[in-house]
Amino acid sequence: MRATGFAAVCTALLLLGGCSADQEPAAPPVAADAAQLASAAGAGTQKARSSKIALETTADDGRKVVVTSSGLYEGPTSKFSMVAEVAGEKRDLIFADGVLYYHLSDAQVQELKTGKEWVKITAGGKDAISAANGELMTQVVETMDPTRTIDRISKSGKVVKTEQADLSGTATTHYAIDLGGAPAEMWLDGDQRPVQVKLGKATVKYDSWASDVVIIAPPPEAIADSR
């Protein structure tokens, strides 16, 4: 019996490689070296411009850190709106215009006696909040930002292994990378956007690329002097 109608058309397209009903999705492209990988991932990230982020790591002092975030990637002016859970305690943070803002608890607002809800924290700050969280949260921001990881790959990276991998149902290319003696891993999807990155003890997952993300720094009148 000869195939007729749609069946005949689909049979012909299959022979030409043009009918995808029963075909596996095409494997993501593979970068040949670190420069190509950085270029591809950079282009994919820049095109999508934003995503949701989930990070898990362990601080140097043993505290467990879990961060959920929205990220807006604009190179040196990237922005993040975060909920960070450190050793079971949750805090809201915003990174914008190169400054990290920390949302105070009610107890901290009372302690500072200013009635303001936000403070700036820094990695080298001498105030109590910066001393406790500044260095850790600065490292978190640097680890979450794919543009910083891509920049490190372009400057000192070496691809040591590549393979096709299914990551929670997403077809990816998995790269094992040497960052000047520090091991790293990156998974890119078919649009060359990071799906997952591993750096040291941190695992960062990205999804909802090109989502609508608006991140604004707290107004000056809401920011207290933490010193």
XYZ file of C-alpha atoms in Angstrom:
227
model
C 0.000 0.000 0.000
C 1.311 3.423 -0.891
C 1.355 6.220 1.649
C -1.033 9.027 0.742
C -1.812 12.538 1.949
C 0.058 13.726 5.046
C 1.798 10.364 5.479
C 3.308 10.585 2.021
C 4.487 14.161 2.582
C 6.028 13.322 5.941
C 7.754 10.238 4.482
C 9.317 12.399 1.777
C 10.423 15.027 4.278
C 11.960 12.393 6.518
C 14.046 11.161 3.610
C 15.234 14.741 3.103
C 15.827 15.306 6.806
C 13.076 17.912 7.025
C 10.386 16.170 9.118
C 11.164 16.327 12.846
C 8.148 14.547 14.333
C 10.164 11.511 15.421
C 13.646 13.051 15.405
C 15.780 13.843 18.414
C 16.393 17.585 18.948
C 19.600 18.834 17.382
C 22.567 18.791 19.751
C 23.816 22.220 20.855
C 26.895 23.469 19.000
C 30.301 22.817 20.558
C 32.977 25.501 21.035
C 36.459 24.328 20.089
C 38.382 26.263 22.735
C 38.036 28.734 25.617
C 38.011 31.802 23.367
C 35.222 30.352 21.248
C 33.325 29.247 24.347
C 33.564 32.709 25.916
C 32.492 34.350 22.665
C 29.483 32.037 22.227
C 28.348 32.233 25.863
C 28.854 35.997 25.887
C 26.722 36.433 22.766
C 23.976 34.166 24.131
C 23.928 35.962 27.475
C 23.963 39.421 25.902
C 21.113 38.536 23.557
C 18.888 37.159 26.355
C 20.021 39.901 28.776
C 18.197 38.574 31.851
C 17.308 35.394 33.734
C 16.312 33.845 37.022
C 19.151 32.404 39.129
C 19.506 29.838 41.902
C 22.822 29.501 43.741
C 23.942 27.087 46.427
C 27.319 27.132 48.135
C 29.071 26.799 51.482
C 30.846 29.781 53.003
C 34.434 29.494 54.229
C 33.133 29.408 57.803
C 30.854 26.451 56.995
C 27.566 28.347 56.692
C 25.200 27.053 54.017
C 24.194 29.725 51.501
C 21.159 29.523 49.211
C 20.310 32.450 46.922
C 17.381 32.980 44.558
C 17.754 35.963 42.285
C 16.729 37.838 39.186
C 19.645 39.093 37.101
C 19.915 41.821 34.487
C 23.192 41.469 32.589
C 24.729 44.680 31.318
C 28.452 43.981 31.624
C 30.028 46.145 34.346
C 26.596 47.506 35.282
C 24.862 44.144 35.821
C 22.128 44.191 38.483
C 20.694 41.564 40.835
C 17.693 41.379 43.134
C 18.308 38.602 45.659
C 16.839 36.656 48.518
C 19.783 35.134 50.374
C 19.388 32.457 53.022
C 22.555 32.181 55.099
C 22.555 29.508 57.814
C 18.746 29.538 57.761
C 18.373 33.332 58.045
C 16.849 35.111 55.032
C 17.680 38.606 53.816
C 16.784 40.691 50.764
C 19.677 42.292 48.877
C 19.985 44.413 45.760
C 23.136 44.887 43.706
C 22.839 47.925 41.458
C 25.187 50.590 40.103
C 28.137 48.681 41.552
C 26.760 48.903 45.115
C 25.431 46.081 47.309
C 22.414 47.000 49.434
C 21.312 44.924 52.426
C 17.755 44.992 53.778
C 17.762 45.301 57.563
C 15.684 43.185 59.909
C 13.340 44.956 62.313
C 15.833 44.334 65.121
C 18.653 45.870 63.091
C 16.522 48.930 62.254
C 15.930 49.449 65.967
C 19.607 48.940 66.752
C 20.716 51.574 64.239
C 17.952 53.934 65.438
C 17.487 55.548 62.048
C 14.125 54.173 60.917
C 15.696 53.321 57.543
C 15.476 49.863 56.019
C 18.608 49.526 53.870
C 22.375 49.827 54.303
C 25.296 49.547 51.906
C 27.668 46.682 52.658
C 31.195 46.146 51.364
C 33.715 43.328 51.366
C 36.191 45.331 53.433
C 33.736 47.291 55.568
C 34.438 47.658 59.287
C 30.806 47.950 60.375
C 29.212 44.873 61.944
C 26.946 44.034 58.980
C 29.739 44.316 56.405
C 32.102 42.355 58.640
C 29.566 39.529 58.924
C 28.231 39.459 55.365
C 30.091 41.860 53.073
C 32.809 39.557 51.761
C 30.457 36.574 51.449
C 27.758 38.452 49.526
C 30.296 40.168 47.285
C 31.591 36.698 46.341
C 28.007 35.542 45.722
C 27.386 38.414 43.288
C 30.616 37.687 41.425
C 29.762 33.981 41.215
C 26.168 34.542 40.029
C 27.086 36.985 37.279
C 27.654 34.961 34.075
C 29.393 37.912 32.428
C 32.165 37.733 35.057
C 32.552 33.982 34.591
C 32.693 34.413 30.826
C 35.319 37.151 31.243
C 37.464 34.796 33.370
C 37.138 32.081 30.731
C 38.242 34.466 27.981
C 41.288 35.606 29.982
C 42.603 32.438 31.623
C 40.338 29.540 30.672
C 41.259 26.292 28.974
C 38.637 23.771 27.856
C 39.764 20.317 28.982
C 36.669 18.287 28.083
C 33.370 18.643 26.202
C 30.348 16.364 25.958
C 26.666 16.465 25.118
C 24.534 16.184 28.263
C 20.873 16.206 29.240
C 20.393 18.564 32.172
C 16.911 18.260 33.687
C 15.411 17.730 30.253
C 17.452 20.412 28.487
C 19.924 19.384 25.795
C 23.242 21.045 26.666
C 26.921 21.045 25.862
C 28.937 20.424 29.025
C 32.377 22.030 29.292
C 35.033 21.166 31.861
C 37.294 24.202 32.179
C 40.612 25.011 33.825
C 40.574 28.621 35.049
C 44.259 29.070 35.708
C 44.417 26.089 38.056
C 40.876 26.396 39.378
C 38.437 23.828 37.945
C 35.063 24.963 36.629
C 32.179 23.517 34.642
C 29.634 25.166 32.358
C 26.564 23.820 30.595
C 25.224 25.805 27.598
C 21.859 25.277 25.927
C 21.181 25.355 22.195
C 21.051 29.176 22.262
C 24.489 29.255 23.916
C 23.100 30.497 27.236
C 24.377 29.138 30.560
C 22.058 26.561 32.138
C 24.382 25.635 34.994
C 27.824 26.719 36.180
C 30.008 25.155 38.864
C 32.785 27.237 40.394
C 34.566 25.796 43.406
C 31.923 24.952 46.012
C 29.203 26.963 44.252
C 26.571 25.646 41.852
C 24.607 28.258 39.907
C 21.522 27.432 37.824
C 19.938 29.744 35.247
C 16.460 29.616 33.728
C 13.675 31.878 32.413
C 16.089 33.626 30.067
C 14.909 36.905 28.502
C 12.328 37.313 31.274
C 11.021 40.753 32.179
C 13.377 41.977 34.914
C 13.451 45.464 36.444
C 15.917 46.149 39.272
C 16.136 49.537 40.984
C 18.407 50.571 43.852
C 16.734 51.689 47.097
C 16.083 55.452 47.233
C 18.710 57.473 49.151
C 16.202 58.390 51.854
C 15.781 54.679 52.681
C 19.493 53.990 53.161
C 21.017 54.163 56.651
C 24.617 54.705 57.664
C 25.718 51.293 58.975
C 28.822 52.657 60.709
